[in-house]
Each structure stands twice: as C-alpha cells, then as structure tokens.
C-alpha cells in the first residue's frame, strides 16, 4: 500500500520541482562601453568578439547580445552595449574570477585589459543589473532574418515617480497583460526586466525587435490601435505609473549572438 502511494508522490514532487526550475527568472547584466573615438570602438569590438564572447560560451553563457546605436547624438553617444543573460545572481558574482582563470581569455584580452592609462579602449563602462519579469522569465532570441544593419532593436526604460508606481507599472506588464499583448502583436521581445541596480531607478527596461523601421512603425501602430491597450491604459488601477520614457534604437553587431 505504502509503495503504491510512494511513487505518485515522488512523481508529483518531481513535477513541482521541474515546473519551478522552468519558471526560474533570469538575471541580465547590460554593460555599456562609452567610447570617444572610432579607434576605441574597434578595440572594444576586437575584445568582445575575440575574447569575451568566446569565454562566456565556455562558461555556458549563451545568447549574448551586442548592439550599437543606430544614430550617434546627445541621447545616443558612441557606445557598444552588451546584454549578458545569467541563470542566477551567483553566476554574476563569480563571473570575473572565472574569466581570470581562463588562460585563453586572458591572453586574448591582454591588450584590452592592460591598455596604457593614457590610451584606454573606452571612456567609461556603465552597468545595469536586471531581473526578468514573471511573465517572461527567460530571454528569447528574435526570429529576424533580414540584414543586421536594417534591424531595429528598441530598448525602452520606463521610469516611475515612486517605488509604488514602479511596482504598479511592472504589474501592468504582468498581471495587466502588456507582455501578452506585445507577444500577440509579434513584437519579438528579447527581455523584460526589473532594474535592480542602475542610475535611473525606480525603472523597468525591455527590448523589442523588428526587421526594419517600417516594421517597427507598423507594429507600434497596431499596439496603439489595439482595443486591449486602449482599455488597459485607462484602467484606474494603472494610472500615472510612468513619469519618463527613454527610448533608444540599436542594431546588432555581426558577432552578436542575435
């Protein structure tokens, strides 16, 4: 009798454990290398493509995105942006020490890491730490097939006036259905993330992708025309939860994983 009951209980516990693992939310590090010159850009490109990304793959960190701004201006300085997905926060904590133990990486990265202080390969490095939304716990690689130079990777940061309003905006994406709506309309989202550490908190960030500018504009028109959105945006529950929207446009480098 006990043996008959034991097996179903084990199967149930296994199913619960497996479901929990499948729903585990990823973490993302968004690193921005700010650059003064094209020469710095070339040196950073070389480091990322020949040293860092191959080393990350050996650590089973895949689907690393590398992006550059579509235009360079006061809002979009010359930069290279690297999006690194991680299974948990511990992976980020140990990443640097593991890289330093990789002799191949250290040799490939030597010119970049040991650059002379009067000739650095970048001006500054900024870093944002995010945790994936409940309704999209894992990053997705966009199914784009057109030329990379034409692709639009749209990164949005929604800032809120208070912590409570920020939590409310995150809930609007999850429970309110914004994530589902973007998915239904084919926005090819790469990630949605709660910002855990960054310069513009409280804020959330997300990235959607399109084959080209025309596709991007058409998708946003479908969003603004959507009955679902027009009902959601006037819901009394979700009012005044965004105080600032910063939108930036990127394209993926040739060595980006997506």
Coordinates of C-alpha atoms in Angstrom, one line a residue:
X1 CA 0.0 0.0 0.0
X2 CA 2.8 2.4 1.0
X3 CA 4.8 1.5 -2.1
X4 CA 1.8 2.2 -4.3
X5 CA 1.4 5.7 -2.8
X6 CA 5.1 6.4 -2.7
X7 CA 5.7 6.5 -6.5
X8 CA 2.9 9.0 -7.3
X9 CA 4.1 11.3 -4.5
X10 CA 7.7 11.2 -5.9
X11 CA 6.3 12.0 -9.4
X12 CA 4.3 14.9 -8.0
X13 CA 7.3 16.3 -6.2
X14 CA 9.4 15.9 -9.3
X15 CA 6.8 17.7 -11.4
X16 CA 6.6 20.6 -9.0
X17 CA 10.4 20.9 -8.9
X18 CA 10.7 20.8 -12.7
X19 CA 8.0 23.4 -13.1
X20 CA 9.8 25.6 -10.6
X21 CA 13.0 25.3 -12.5
X22 CA 11.3 26.1 -15.8
X23 CA 9.8 29.3 -14.2
X24 CA 13.1 30.5 -12.6
X25 CA 13.7 34.1 -13.6
X26 CA 16.9 35.0 -15.3
X27 CA 19.2 37.9 -14.5
X28 CA 20.6 40.3 -17.1
X29 CA 23.7 42.5 -17.0
X30 CA 23.5 45.3 -19.5
X31 CA 27.0 46.7 -19.9
X32 CA 27.6 49.9 -21.9
X33 CA 31.1 50.8 -23.1
X34 CA 31.1 54.5 -23.7
X35 CA 33.6 55.5 -26.5
X36 CA 35.2 58.7 -27.6
X37 CA 36.7 57.6 -30.9
X38 CA 36.3 55.1 -33.7
X39 CA 39.7 53.7 -32.7
X40 CA 38.3 52.9 -29.2
X41 CA 35.3 51.3 -30.9
X42 CA 37.5 49.0 -33.0
X43 CA 39.5 47.9 -30.0
X44 CA 36.4 47.1 -27.9
X45 CA 34.9 45.3 -30.8
X46 CA 38.0 43.1 -31.0
X47 CA 37.9 42.4 -27.3
X48 CA 34.3 41.4 -27.3
X49 CA 34.3 39.3 -30.4
X50 CA 37.7 37.6 -29.9
X51 CA 37.9 37.3 -26.1
X52 CA 34.8 37.9 -24.0
X53 CA 32.1 36.2 -26.0
X54 CA 34.1 33.0 -26.7
X55 CA 35.0 32.9 -22.9
X56 CA 31.3 33.3 -21.9
X57 CA 30.3 30.5 -24.2
X58 CA 32.8 28.2 -22.4
X59 CA 31.0 29.1 -19.2
X60 CA 27.7 28.1 -20.8
X61 CA 26.6 31.8 -21.0
X62 CA 24.9 31.9 -24.4
X63 CA 22.7 34.3 -26.4
X64 CA 24.8 37.4 -25.6
X65 CA 23.6 40.4 -27.5
X66 CA 26.0 43.1 -28.7
X67 CA 24.4 46.3 -30.0
X68 CA 25.4 49.8 -31.3
X69 CA 23.2 52.9 -31.6
X70 CA 21.6 53.5 -34.9
X71 CA 22.4 57.2 -34.7
X72 CA 25.1 59.0 -32.6
X73 CA 23.9 62.1 -30.8
X74 CA 23.5 63.6 -27.4
X75 CA 21.0 60.9 -26.3
X76 CA 22.9 58.1 -28.0
X77 CA 26.6 58.6 -27.6
X78 CA 29.1 56.4 -29.4
X79 CA 28.9 53.1 -27.5
X80 CA 28.8 49.3 -27.6
X81 CA 26.1 47.7 -25.4
X82 CA 26.4 44.1 -24.2
X83 CA 23.4 42.2 -22.8
X84 CA 24.5 39.1 -20.8
X85 CA 21.9 36.7 -19.6
X86 CA 22.6 34.7 -16.4
X87 CA 20.7 31.9 -14.7
X88 CA 21.1 33.4 -11.2
X89 CA 22.8 36.1 -9.3
X90 CA 25.6 33.8 -8.2
X91 CA 26.7 33.4 -11.8
X92 CA 27.3 37.2 -12.0
X93 CA 29.2 37.1 -8.6
X94 CA 31.7 34.5 -9.8
X95 CA 32.0 35.6 -13.5
X96 CA 35.1 37.8 -13.1
X97 CA 37.0 35.3 -11.1
X98 CA 36.2 32.6 -13.6
X99 CA 37.3 34.7 -16.5
X100 CA 40.6 35.5 -14.8
X101 CA 41.3 31.7 -14.5
X102 CA 40.8 31.3 -18.2
X103 CA 44.3 31.5 -19.8
X104 CA 43.0 31.7 -23.3
X105 CA 40.7 34.6 -22.4
X106 CA 43.4 36.4 -20.5
X107 CA 45.8 36.1 -23.4
X108 CA 43.2 37.2 -26.0
X109 CA 42.1 40.1 -23.8
X110 CA 45.6 41.3 -22.7
X111 CA 45.8 44.3 -25.0
X112 CA 42.3 45.5 -23.9
X113 CA 42.7 44.7 -20.1
X114 CA 46.3 46.0 -19.9
X115 CA 45.9 49.1 -22.1
X116 CA 48.0 52.1 -21.2
X117 CA 46.2 54.5 -18.9
X118 CA 46.9 57.3 -21.4
X119 CA 45.3 55.3 -24.2
X120 CA 42.3 53.4 -22.8
X121 CA 40.0 51.4 -25.1
X122 CA 36.9 53.2 -23.7
X123 CA 36.0 56.3 -21.7
X124 CA 33.7 54.7 -19.1
X125 CA 31.8 51.5 -18.6
X126 CA 28.2 51.6 -17.2
X127 CA 26.4 48.5 -15.9
X128 CA 22.7 47.8 -15.2
X129 CA 21.5 44.7 -13.4
X130 CA 18.0 43.4 -14.1
X131 CA 15.8 40.5 -13.2
X132 CA 13.4 39.1 -15.7
X133 CA 9.6 39.6 -15.4
X134 CA 7.4 36.9 -14.1
X135 CA 5.5 36.7 -17.4
X136 CA 8.7 36.3 -19.4
X137 CA 11.3 34.6 -17.1
X138 CA 13.7 33.7 -20.0
X139 CA 15.3 35.7 -22.7
X140 CA 14.2 35.0 -26.3
X141 CA 16.3 35.3 -29.4
X142 CA 14.3 37.2 -32.0
X143 CA 13.4 35.3 -35.2
X144 CA 14.7 38.0 -37.5
X145 CA 16.3 37.1 -40.8
X146 CA 16.9 40.4 -42.6
X147 CA 20.2 42.3 -42.8
X148 CA 21.5 43.2 -39.4
X149 CA 22.2 46.8 -40.4
X150 CA 18.4 47.2 -41.1
X151 CA 17.2 45.6 -37.9
X152 CA 15.6 47.8 -35.2
X153 CA 16.4 46.8 -31.6
X154 CA 14.3 49.1 -29.4
X155 CA 15.3 49.5 -25.8
X156 CA 12.9 51.3 -23.5
X157 CA 13.3 52.4 -20.0
X158 CA 10.2 53.4 -18.1
X159 CA 10.9 55.5 -15.0
X160 CA 8.4 55.9 -12.2
X161 CA 8.0 58.8 -9.7
X162 CA 7.9 56.4 -6.7
X163 CA 8.6 52.8 -5.8
X164 CA 4.8 52.1 -5.5
X165 CA 4.2 53.5 -9.0
X166 CA 7.1 51.4 -10.4
X167 CA 5.7 48.2 -8.8
X168 CA 2.3 49.2 -10.4
X169 CA 3.9 49.5 -13.8
X170 CA 5.6 46.1 -13.6
X171 CA 2.2 44.6 -12.5
X172 CA 0.7 46.3 -15.6
X173 CA 3.0 44.3 -17.8
X174 CA 2.5 41.0 -16.0
X175 CA -1.0 40.8 -14.4
X176 CA -2.3 43.6 -16.6
X177 CA -1.4 41.8 -19.8
X178 CA 1.1 44.1 -21.6
X179 CA 3.6 41.3 -22.1
X180 CA 0.9 39.1 -23.6
X181 CA -0.3 41.9 -25.8
X182 CA 3.2 42.5 -27.2
X183 CA 3.6 38.8 -27.8
X184 CA 0.2 38.6 -29.6
X185 CA 1.2 41.5 -31.8
X186 CA 4.5 40.0 -32.8
X187 CA 6.9 42.5 -31.1
X188 CA 9.6 39.8 -30.8
X189 CA 10.6 40.9 -27.3
X190 CA 14.1 39.9 -26.2
X191 CA 13.5 40.5 -22.5
X192 CA 11.5 42.5 -19.9
X193 CA 13.4 43.3 -16.7
X194 CA 13.1 44.9 -13.3
X195 CA 16.1 47.1 -12.7
X196 CA 17.8 46.0 -9.5
X197 CA 20.7 48.4 -9.8
X198 CA 21.1 51.4 -12.2
X199 CA 21.3 55.1 -12.5
X200 CA 17.6 55.8 -13.2
X201 CA 15.7 53.8 -10.6
X202 CA 13.0 53.1 -10.0
X203 CA 12.6 51.9 -13.6
X204 CA 12.0 48.9 -15.7
X205 CA 13.5 48.1 -19.1
X206 CA 12.6 46.0 -22.1
X207 CA 13.7 45.3 -25.6
X208 CA 11.6 44.6 -28.7
X209 CA 12.9 43.9 -32.2
X210 CA 11.9 44.4 -35.8
X211 CA 13.2 43.6 -39.2
X212 CA 13.4 47.3 -40.2
X213 CA 12.0 50.8 -39.4
X214 CA 8.8 50.2 -41.4
X215 CA 8.0 47.1 -39.5
X216 CA 8.7 48.8 -36.2
X217 CA 6.4 51.7 -37.0
X218 CA 3.6 49.3 -38.2
X219 CA 3.8 47.2 -35.0
X220 CA 3.6 50.3 -32.8
X221 CA 0.6 51.5 -34.8
X222 CA -1.1 48.1 -34.2
X223 CA -0.3 48.5 -30.5
X224 CA -1.8 52.0 -30.2
X225 CA -4.9 50.9 -32.2
X226 CA -5.4 47.7 -30.1
X227 CA -8.7 47.6 -28.2
X228 CA -6.8 45.7 -25.5
X229 CA -4.3 48.5 -25.0
X230 CA -6.9 51.2 -25.2
X231 CA -8.9 49.6 -22.4
X232 CA -5.8 48.9 -20.3
X233 CA -4.4 52.4 -20.5
X234 CA -7.5 53.9 -18.9
X235 CA -7.8 51.3 -16.2
X236 CA -7.9 53.3 -12.9
X237 CA -5.6 50.7 -11.4
X238 CA -2.7 51.6 -13.7
X239 CA -2.7 55.4 -13.8
X240 CA 0.4 57.7 -13.6
X241 CA 2.9 54.9 -13.3
X242 CA 5.4 56.2 -15.9
X243 CA 7.0 59.6 -15.3
X244 CA 9.6 59.3 -18.1
X245 CA 10.0 57.1 -21.2
X246 CA 13.5 56.9 -22.6
X247 CA 13.6 55.0 -26.0
X248 CA 16.8 54.1 -27.8
X249 CA 17.4 52.3 -31.1
X250 CA 20.2 49.9 -31.8
X251 CA 21.3 47.4 -34.4
X252 CA 23.1 44.1 -33.7
X253 CA 26.8 43.7 -34.5
X254 CA 27.9 40.9 -36.8
X255 CA 29.3 38.9 -33.9
X256 CA 26.2 39.4 -31.7
X257 CA 24.5 36.1 -30.9
X258 CA 21.2 37.5 -32.1

